[in-house]
Short mmCIF file of C-alpha atoms in Angstrom, two decimals:
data_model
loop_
_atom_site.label_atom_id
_atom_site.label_comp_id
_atom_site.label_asym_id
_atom_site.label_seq_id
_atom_site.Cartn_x
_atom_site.Cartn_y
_atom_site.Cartn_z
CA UNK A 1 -32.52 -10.23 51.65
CA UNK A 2 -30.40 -7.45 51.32
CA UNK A 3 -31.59 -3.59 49.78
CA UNK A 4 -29.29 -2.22 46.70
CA UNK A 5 -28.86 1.56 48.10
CA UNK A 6 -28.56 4.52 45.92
CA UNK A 7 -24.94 4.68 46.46
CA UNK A 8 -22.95 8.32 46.95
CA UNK A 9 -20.79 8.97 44.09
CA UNK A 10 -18.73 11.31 45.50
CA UNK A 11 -19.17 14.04 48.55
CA UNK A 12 -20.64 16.05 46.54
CA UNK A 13 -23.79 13.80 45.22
CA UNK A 14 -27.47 14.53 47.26
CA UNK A 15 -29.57 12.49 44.75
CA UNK A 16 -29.33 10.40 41.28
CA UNK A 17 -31.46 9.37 38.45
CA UNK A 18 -31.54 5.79 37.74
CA UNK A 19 -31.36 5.92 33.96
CA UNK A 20 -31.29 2.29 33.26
CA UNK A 21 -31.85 -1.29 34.77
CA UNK A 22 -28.77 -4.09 33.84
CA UNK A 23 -30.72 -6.67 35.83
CA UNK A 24 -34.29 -7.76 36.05
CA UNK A 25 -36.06 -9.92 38.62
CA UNK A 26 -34.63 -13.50 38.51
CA UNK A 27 -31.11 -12.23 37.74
CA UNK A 28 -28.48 -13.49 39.52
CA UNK A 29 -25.96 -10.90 40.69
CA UNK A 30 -22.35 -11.19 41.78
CA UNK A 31 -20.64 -8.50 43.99
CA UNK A 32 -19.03 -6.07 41.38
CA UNK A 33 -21.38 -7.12 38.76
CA UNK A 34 -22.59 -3.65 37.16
CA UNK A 35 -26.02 -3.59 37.33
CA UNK A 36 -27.51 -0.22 36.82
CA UNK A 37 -26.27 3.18 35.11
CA UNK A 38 -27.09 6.31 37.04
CA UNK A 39 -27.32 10.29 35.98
CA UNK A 40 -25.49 12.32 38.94
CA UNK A 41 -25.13 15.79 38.13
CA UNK A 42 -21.74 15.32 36.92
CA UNK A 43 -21.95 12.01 34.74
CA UNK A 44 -23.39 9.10 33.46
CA UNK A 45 -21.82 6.37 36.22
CA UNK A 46 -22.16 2.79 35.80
CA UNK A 47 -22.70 1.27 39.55
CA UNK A 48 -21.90 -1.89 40.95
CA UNK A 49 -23.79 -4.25 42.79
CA UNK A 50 -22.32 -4.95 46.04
CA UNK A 51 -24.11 -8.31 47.36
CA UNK A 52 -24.30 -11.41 45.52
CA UNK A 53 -27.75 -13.01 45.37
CA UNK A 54 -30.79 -13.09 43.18
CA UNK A 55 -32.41 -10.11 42.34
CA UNK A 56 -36.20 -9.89 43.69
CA UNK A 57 -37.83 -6.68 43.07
CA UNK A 58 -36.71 -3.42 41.54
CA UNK A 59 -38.01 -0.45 43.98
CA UNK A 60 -37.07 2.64 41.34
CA UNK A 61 -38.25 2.84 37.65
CA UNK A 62 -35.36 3.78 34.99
CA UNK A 63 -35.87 7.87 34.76
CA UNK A 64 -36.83 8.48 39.03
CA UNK A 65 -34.34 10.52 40.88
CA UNK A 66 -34.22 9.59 44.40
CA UNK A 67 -32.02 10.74 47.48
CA UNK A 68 -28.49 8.99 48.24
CA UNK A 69 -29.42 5.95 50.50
CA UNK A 70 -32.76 5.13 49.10
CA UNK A 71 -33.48 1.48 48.24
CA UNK A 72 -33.19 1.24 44.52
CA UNK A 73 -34.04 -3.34 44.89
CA UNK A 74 -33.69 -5.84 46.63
CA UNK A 75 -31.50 -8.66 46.19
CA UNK A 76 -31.89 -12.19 47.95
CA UNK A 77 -29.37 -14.03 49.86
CA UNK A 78 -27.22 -15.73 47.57
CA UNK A 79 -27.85 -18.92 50.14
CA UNK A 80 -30.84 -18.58 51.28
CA UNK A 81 -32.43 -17.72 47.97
CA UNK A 82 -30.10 -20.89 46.35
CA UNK A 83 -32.36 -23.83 45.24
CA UNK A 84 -30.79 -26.71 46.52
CA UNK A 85 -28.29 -28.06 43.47
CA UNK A 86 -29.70 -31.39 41.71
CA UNK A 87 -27.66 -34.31 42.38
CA UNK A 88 -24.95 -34.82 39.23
CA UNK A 89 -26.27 -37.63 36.70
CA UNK A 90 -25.59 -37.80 32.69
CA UNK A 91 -28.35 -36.94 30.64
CA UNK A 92 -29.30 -39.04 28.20
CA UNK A 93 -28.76 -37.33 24.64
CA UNK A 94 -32.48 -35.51 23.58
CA UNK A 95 -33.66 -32.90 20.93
CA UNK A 96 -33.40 -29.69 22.39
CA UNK A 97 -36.79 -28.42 22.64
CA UNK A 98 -38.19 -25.85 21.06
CA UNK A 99 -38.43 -22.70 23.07
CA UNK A 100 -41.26 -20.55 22.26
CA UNK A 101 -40.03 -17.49 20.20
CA UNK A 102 -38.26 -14.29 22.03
CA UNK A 103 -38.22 -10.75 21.16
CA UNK A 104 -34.38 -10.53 20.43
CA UNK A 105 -32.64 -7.60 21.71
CA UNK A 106 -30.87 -5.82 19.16
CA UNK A 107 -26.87 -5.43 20.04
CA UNK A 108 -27.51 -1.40 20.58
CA UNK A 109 -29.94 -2.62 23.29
CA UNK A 110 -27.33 -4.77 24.69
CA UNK A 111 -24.80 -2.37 25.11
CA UNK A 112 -24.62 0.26 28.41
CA UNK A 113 -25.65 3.80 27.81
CA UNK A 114 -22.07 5.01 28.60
CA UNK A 115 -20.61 2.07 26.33
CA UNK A 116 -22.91 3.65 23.46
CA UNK A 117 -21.80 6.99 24.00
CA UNK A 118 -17.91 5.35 24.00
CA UNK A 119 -19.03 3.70 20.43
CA UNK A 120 -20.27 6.88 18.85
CA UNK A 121 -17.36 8.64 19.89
CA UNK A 122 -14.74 6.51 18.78
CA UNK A 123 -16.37 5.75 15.55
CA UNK A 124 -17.25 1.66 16.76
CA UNK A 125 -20.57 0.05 15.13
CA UNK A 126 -21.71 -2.14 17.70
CA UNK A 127 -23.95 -4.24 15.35
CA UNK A 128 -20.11 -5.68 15.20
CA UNK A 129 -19.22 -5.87 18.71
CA UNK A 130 -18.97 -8.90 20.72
CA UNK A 131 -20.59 -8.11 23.98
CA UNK A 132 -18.76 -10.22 26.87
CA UNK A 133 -20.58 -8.79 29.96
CA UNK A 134 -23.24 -10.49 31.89
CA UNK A 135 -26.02 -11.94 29.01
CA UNK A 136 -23.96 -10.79 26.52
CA UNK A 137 -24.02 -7.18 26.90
CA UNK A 138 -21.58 -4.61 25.55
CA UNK A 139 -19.26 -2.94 28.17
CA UNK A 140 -16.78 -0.14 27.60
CA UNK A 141 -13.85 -2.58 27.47
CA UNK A 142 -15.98 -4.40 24.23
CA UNK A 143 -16.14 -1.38 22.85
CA UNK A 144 -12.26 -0.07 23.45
CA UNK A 145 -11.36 -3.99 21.73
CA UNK A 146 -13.40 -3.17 19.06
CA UNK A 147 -11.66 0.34 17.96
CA UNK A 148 -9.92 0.25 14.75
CA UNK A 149 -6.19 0.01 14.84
CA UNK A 150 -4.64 3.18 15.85
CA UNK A 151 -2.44 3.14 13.23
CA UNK A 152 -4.52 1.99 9.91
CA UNK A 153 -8.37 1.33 9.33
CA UNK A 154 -10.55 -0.66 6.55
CA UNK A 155 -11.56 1.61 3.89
CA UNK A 156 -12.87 0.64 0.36
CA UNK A 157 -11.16 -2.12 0.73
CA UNK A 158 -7.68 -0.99 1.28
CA UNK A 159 -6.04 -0.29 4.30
CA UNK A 160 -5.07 3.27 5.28
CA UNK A 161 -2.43 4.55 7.65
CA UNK A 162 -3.72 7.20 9.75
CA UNK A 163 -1.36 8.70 12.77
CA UNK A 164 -2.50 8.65 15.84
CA UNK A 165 -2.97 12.42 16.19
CA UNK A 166 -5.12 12.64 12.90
CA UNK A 167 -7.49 10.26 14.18
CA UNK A 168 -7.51 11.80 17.56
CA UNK A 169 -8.34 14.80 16.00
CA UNK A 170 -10.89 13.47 13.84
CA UNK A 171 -12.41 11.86 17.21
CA UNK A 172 -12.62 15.13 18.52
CA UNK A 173 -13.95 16.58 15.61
CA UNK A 174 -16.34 13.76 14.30
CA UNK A 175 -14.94 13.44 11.59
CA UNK A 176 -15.91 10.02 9.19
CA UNK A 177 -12.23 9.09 7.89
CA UNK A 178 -13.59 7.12 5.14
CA UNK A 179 -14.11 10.58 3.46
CA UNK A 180 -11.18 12.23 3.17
CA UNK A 181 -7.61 11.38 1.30
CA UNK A 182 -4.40 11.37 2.38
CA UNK A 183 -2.46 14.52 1.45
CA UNK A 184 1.65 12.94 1.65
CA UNK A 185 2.92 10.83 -0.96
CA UNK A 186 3.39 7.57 1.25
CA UNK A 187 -0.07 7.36 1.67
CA UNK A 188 -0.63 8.11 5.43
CA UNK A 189 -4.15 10.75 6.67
CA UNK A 190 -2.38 13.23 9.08
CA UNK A 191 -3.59 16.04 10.82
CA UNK A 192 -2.86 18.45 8.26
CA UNK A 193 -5.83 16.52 6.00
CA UNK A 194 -8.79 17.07 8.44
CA UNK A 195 -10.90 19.85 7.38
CA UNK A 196 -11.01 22.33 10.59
CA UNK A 197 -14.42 22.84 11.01
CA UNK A 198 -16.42 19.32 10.35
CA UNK A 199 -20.03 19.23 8.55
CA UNK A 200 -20.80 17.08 11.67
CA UNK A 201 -19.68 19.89 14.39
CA UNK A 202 -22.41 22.48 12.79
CA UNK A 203 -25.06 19.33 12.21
CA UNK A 204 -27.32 18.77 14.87
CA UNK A 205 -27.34 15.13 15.13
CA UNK A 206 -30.50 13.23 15.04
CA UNK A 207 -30.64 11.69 18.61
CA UNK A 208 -28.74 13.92 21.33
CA UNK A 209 -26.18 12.03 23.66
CA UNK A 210 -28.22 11.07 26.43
CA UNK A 211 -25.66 11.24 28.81
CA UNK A 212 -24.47 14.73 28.60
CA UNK A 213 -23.70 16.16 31.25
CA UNK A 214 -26.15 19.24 32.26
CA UNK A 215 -23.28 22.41 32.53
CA UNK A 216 -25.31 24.06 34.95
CA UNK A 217 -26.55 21.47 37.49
CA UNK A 218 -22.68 20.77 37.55
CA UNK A 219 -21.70 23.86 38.28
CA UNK A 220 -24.23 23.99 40.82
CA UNK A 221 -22.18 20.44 42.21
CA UNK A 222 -18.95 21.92 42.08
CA UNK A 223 -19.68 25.19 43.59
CA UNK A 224 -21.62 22.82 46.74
CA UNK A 225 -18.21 20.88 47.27
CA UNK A 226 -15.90 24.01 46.98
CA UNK A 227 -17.87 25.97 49.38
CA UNK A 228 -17.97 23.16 51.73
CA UNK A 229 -14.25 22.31 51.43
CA UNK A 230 -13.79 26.48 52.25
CA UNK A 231 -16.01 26.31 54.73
CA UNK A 232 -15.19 23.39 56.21
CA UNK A 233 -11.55 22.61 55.88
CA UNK A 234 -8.38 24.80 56.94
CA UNK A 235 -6.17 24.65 54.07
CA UNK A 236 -2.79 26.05 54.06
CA UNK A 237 -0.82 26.22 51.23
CA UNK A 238 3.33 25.25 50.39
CA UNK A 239 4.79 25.10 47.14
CA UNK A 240 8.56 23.87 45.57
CA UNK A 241 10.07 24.53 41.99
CA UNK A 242 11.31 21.36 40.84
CA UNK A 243 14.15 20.50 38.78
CA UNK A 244 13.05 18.30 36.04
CA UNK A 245 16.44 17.69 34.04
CA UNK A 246 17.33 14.50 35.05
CA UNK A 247 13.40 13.12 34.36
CA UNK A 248 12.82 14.62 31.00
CA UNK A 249 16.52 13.74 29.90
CA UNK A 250 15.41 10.21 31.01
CA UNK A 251 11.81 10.38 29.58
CA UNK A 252 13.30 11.69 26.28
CA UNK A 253 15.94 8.59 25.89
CA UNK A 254 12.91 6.01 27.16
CA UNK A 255 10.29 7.18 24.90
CA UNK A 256 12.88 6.81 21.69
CA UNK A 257 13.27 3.38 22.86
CA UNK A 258 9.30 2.42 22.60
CA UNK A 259 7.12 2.21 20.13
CA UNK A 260 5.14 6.11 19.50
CA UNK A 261 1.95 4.29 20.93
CA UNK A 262 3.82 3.30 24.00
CA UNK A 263 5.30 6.65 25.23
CA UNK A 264 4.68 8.05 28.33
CA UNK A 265 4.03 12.05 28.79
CA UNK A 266 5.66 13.76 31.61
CA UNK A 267 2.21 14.12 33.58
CA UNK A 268 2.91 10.38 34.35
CA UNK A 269 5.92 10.44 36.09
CA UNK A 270 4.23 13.37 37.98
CA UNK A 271 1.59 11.27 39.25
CA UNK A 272 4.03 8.24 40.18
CA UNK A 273 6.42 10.48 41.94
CA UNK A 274 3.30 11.73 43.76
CA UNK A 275 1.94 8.42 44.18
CA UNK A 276 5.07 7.20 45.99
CA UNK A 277 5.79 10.40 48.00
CA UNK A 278 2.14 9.67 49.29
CA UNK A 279 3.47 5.80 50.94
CA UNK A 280 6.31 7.78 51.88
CA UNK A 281 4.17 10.35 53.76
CA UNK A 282 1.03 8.78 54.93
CA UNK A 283 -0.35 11.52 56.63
CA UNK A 284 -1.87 13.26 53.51
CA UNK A 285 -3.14 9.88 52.25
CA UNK A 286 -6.72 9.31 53.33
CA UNK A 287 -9.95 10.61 54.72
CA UNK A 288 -11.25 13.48 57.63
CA UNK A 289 -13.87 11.43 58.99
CA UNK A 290 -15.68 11.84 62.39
CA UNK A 291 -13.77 13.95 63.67
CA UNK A 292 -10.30 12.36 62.77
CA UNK A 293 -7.69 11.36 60.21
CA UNK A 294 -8.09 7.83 58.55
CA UNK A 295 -5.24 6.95 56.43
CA UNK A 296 -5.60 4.71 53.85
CA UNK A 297 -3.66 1.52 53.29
CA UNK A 298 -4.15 2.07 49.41
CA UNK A 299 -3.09 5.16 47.37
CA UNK A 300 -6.39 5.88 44.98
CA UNK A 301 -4.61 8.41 42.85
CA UNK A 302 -7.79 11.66 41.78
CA UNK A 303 -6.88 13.06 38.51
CA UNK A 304 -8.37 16.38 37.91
CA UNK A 305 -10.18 15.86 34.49
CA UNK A 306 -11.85 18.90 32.91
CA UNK A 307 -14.65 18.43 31.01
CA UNK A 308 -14.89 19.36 27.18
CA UNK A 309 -17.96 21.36 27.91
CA UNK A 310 -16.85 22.93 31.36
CA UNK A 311 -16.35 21.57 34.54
CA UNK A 312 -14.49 18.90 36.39
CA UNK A 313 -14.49 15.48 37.31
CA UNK A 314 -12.05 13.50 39.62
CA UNK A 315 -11.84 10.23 39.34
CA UNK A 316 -9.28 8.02 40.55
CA UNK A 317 -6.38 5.86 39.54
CA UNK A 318 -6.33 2.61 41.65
CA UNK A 319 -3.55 1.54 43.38
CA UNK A 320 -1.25 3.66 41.67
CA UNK A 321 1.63 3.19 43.47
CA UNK A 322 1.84 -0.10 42.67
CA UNK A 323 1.60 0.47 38.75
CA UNK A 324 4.99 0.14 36.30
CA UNK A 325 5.06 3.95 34.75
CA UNK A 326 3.58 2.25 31.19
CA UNK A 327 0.45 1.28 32.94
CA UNK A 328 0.47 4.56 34.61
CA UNK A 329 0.24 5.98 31.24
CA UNK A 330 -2.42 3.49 30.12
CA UNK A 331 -4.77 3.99 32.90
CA UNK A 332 -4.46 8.04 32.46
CA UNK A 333 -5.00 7.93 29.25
CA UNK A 334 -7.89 5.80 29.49
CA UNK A 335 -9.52 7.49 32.54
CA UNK A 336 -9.34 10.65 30.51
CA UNK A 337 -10.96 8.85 27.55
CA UNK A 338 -13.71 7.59 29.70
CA UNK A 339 -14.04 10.61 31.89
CA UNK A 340 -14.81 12.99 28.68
CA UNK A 341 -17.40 9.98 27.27
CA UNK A 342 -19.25 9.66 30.48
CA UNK A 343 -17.94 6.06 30.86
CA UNK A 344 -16.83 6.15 34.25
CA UNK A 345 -17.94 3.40 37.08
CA UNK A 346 -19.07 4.09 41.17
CA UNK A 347 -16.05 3.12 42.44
CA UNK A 348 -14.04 5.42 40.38
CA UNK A 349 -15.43 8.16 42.06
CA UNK A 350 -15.64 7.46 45.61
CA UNK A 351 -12.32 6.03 46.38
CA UNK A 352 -9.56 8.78 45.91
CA UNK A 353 -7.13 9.12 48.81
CA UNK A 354 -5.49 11.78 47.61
CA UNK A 355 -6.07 14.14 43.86
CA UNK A 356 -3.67 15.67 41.59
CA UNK A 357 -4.31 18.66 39.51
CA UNK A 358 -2.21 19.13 36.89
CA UNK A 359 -2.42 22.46 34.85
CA UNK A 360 0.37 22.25 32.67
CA UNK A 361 -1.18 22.45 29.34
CA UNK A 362 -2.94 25.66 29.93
CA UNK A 363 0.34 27.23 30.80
CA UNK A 364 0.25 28.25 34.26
CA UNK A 365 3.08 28.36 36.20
CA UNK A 366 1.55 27.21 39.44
CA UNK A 367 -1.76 26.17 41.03
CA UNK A 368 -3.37 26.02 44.29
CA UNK A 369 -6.11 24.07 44.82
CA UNK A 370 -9.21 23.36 46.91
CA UNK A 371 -9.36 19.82 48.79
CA UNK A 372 -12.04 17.35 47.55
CA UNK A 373 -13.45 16.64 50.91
CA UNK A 374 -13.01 14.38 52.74
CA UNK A 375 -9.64 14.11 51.25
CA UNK A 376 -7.06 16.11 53.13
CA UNK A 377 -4.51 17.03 50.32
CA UNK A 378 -4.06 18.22 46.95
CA UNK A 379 -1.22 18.18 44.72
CA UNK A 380 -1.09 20.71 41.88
CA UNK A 381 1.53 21.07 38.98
CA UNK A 382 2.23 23.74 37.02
CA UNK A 383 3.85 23.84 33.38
CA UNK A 384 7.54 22.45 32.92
CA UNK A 385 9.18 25.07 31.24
CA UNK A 386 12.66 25.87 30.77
CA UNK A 387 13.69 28.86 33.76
CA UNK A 388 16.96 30.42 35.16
CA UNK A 389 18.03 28.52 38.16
CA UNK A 390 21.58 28.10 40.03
CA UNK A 391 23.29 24.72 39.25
CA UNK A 392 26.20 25.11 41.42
CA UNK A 393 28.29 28.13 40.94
CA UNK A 394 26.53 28.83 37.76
CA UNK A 395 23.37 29.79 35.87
CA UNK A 396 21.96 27.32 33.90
CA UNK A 397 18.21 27.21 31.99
CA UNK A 398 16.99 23.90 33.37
CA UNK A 399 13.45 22.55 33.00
CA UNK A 400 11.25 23.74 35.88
CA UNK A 401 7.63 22.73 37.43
CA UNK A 402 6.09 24.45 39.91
CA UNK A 403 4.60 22.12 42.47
CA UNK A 404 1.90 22.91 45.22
CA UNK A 405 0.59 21.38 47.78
CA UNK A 406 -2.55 22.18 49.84
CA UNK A 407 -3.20 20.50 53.19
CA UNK A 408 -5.67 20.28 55.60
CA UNK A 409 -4.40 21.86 58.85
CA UNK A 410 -6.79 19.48 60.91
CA UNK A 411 -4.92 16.43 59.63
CA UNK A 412 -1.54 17.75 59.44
CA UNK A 413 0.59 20.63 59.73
CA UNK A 414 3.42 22.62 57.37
CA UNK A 415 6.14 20.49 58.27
CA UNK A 416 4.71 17.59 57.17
CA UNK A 417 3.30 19.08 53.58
CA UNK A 418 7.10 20.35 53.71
CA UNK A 419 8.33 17.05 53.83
CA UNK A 420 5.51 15.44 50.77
CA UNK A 421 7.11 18.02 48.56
CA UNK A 422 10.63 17.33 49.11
CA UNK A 423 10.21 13.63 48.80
CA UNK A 424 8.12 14.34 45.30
CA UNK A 425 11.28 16.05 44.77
CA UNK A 426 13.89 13.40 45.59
CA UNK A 427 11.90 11.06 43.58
CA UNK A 428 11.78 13.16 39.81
CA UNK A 429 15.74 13.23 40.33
CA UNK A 430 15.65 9.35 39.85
CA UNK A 431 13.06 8.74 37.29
CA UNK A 432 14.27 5.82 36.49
CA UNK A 433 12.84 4.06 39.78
CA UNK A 434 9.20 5.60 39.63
#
């Protein structure tokens, strides 16, 4: 008999609200089996079940918030809670018998809270989606295999093209597709045809997200874990202008060589080159705990992700040294997609070795960040822009990024955030073996 905790989502998580059961009693559980959402301040998090078993009792009602640690259920020994198995004989052939009539559960029922709020956002009826998860319920990856094509969708009949911008736009905007016409002669919805300001935008909608993230409790969250990391953690603070010729001359050629759904943005070779620099330098991979350093064997790659509404979340990119550059763009792009739907999962928050901010798009030239504790480094980027810089005898306009890095002097010292930077560096002037 084992007790299924309230886990910690993150350093910066006191308590969560169980907002739904996955499981009942009699369910048999496998370790990473999700089997309950729950509401931390920040997001909606689908957690894992970490012992195999049967589950006896469920200790918290959906809707209780309880303390990190606190037995949510209990879940019974896999072997000791095992009938013994029936010894192997064919059955003879027999009418299947009648089972008394069950209350079907309707396929919205089915699906996960964050896999409903995926649906709604990406425009997926789930009356039409297959559910593969445990007793056929609907997960997030259902959902994502159930989007439209990003290129044309069903309407009236027909198919229409749509680019990918106009329906990430209409995504954004809630816009229904079916409604509008395309405004180009070959027949294709762009961007230019969405109306800017959608009926649905200044329509309440009938049933609020459930999910949404409460602005002020996770301000309250963040402002907790920046204080502490303040407080609690010596940072100092070395930065490095970049040159970024060789990778965007090589990003350029690749992504003209691969299909416009395939192309890779340069915030991806950023987060390889930092992924590798961190196996390189292993110092600034891993936790302060107890008093000391613990690398990590694994670089879990954070990704600063702010929040439509305000705020940030950080989850992290698995193993990310070890992905090709494509799947580096796939998994961003999908952990930014999931992030801003509240469709994340425990372990997505609680294993980062090491987070990257990347503040491009807004412009700046630099930033410096605060360490996520117990992390003990931070990587920031600034925007690439085109700058004055020597290139040999000469002045040339090359394009520049500003990176930062901010350590924690109990782990390491300058010399050693010195020598993350340069190898980050070295590795954006061969972008063709990130």
């Amino acid at each position: 008999m084992a007790d299924f905790l309230m886990p910690s989502l993150g350093a910066d998580m006191d308590s969560g609200t169980i907002i739904e059961w996955l499981v009942a009693p009699g369910d048999k559980v496998q370790r990473g089996d999700i089997v309950a959402v729950v509401d931390t301040a920040k997001a909606a998090i689908e957690v894992e079940c970490f012992t195999s078993g049967t589950v006896e009792e469920i200790l918290v009602p959906p809707g209780t918030s309880v303390a990190v640690g606190t037995p949510l259920a209990r879940i019974g020994s896999a072997e000791a809670g095992s009938e013994p198995e029936p010894p192997v004989a064919p059955l003879p052939e027999r009418p299947v018998p009648a089972l008394p009539e069950q209350p079907r559960r309707s396929t919205i029922e089915l699906a996960s809270p964050p896999a409903r709020s995926f649906a709604a956002q990406v425009g997926v009826d789930l009356e039409t989606v297959r559910g593969t998860g445990r007793d056929g319920r609907i997960t997030h990856a259902d959902v994502e295999r159930a989007r439209p094509d990003r290129r044309a969708i069903e309407i009236g009949g027909g198919r229409l093209k749509i680019s990918p911008y106009a329906r990430r736009l209409a995504r954004e905007r809630r816009v229904d597709l079916s409604s509008l016409e395309p405004g180009s002669a070959d027949g294709a919805l762009r961007a230019r045809d969405l109306p800017a300001i959608t009926p649905a935008s200044t329509t309440p909608s009938a049933e609020p997200p459930r999910h949404t993230a409460d602005p002020v409790a996770l301000r309250q969250t963040i402002a907790a874990l920046m204080a502490r990391s303040k407080r609690e953690i010596p940072h100092y603070y070395l930065s490095a202008t970049i040159d970024l010729k060789a990778a965007t001359d090589w990003l350029r050629e690749y992504n003209l060589a691969v299909p416009v759904t395939e192309r890779v943005v340069p915030a991806a070779l950023l987060l390889k080159a930092t992924a590798l620099a961190a196996v390189k330098v292993p110092e600034l991979n891993g936790h302060w705990k107890d008093g000391a350093f613990r690398p990590s064997a694994e670089v879990h790659l954070g990704v600063a992700v702010a929040l439509r509404g305000g705020g940030l979340i950080a989850p992290a990119i698995a193993d990310a040294d070890r992905l090709s550059l494509p799947e580096t763009m796939r998994r961003l792009r999908d952990l930014v997609s999931r992030t801003r739907s509240g469709s994340l999962r425990g372990q997505e928050l609680t294993t980062a070795t090491i987070t990257v901010t990347d503040l491009g798009d807004n412009g700046v030239e630099a930033v410096h960040g605060v360490i996520h504790p117990p992390q003990v480094a931070l990587v920031g980027f600034g925007a690439i822009t085109p700058r004055p810089c020597a290139v040999g005898d000469l002045i040339g306009i090359r394009p520049l990024v500003t990176a930062t890095l901010a350590g924690d002097h109990r782990a390491t010292d300058g010399a050693t955030g010195a020598r993350f930077l340069k190898t980050v560096t070295a590795l954006l002037q061969k972008p063709e073996e990130l």
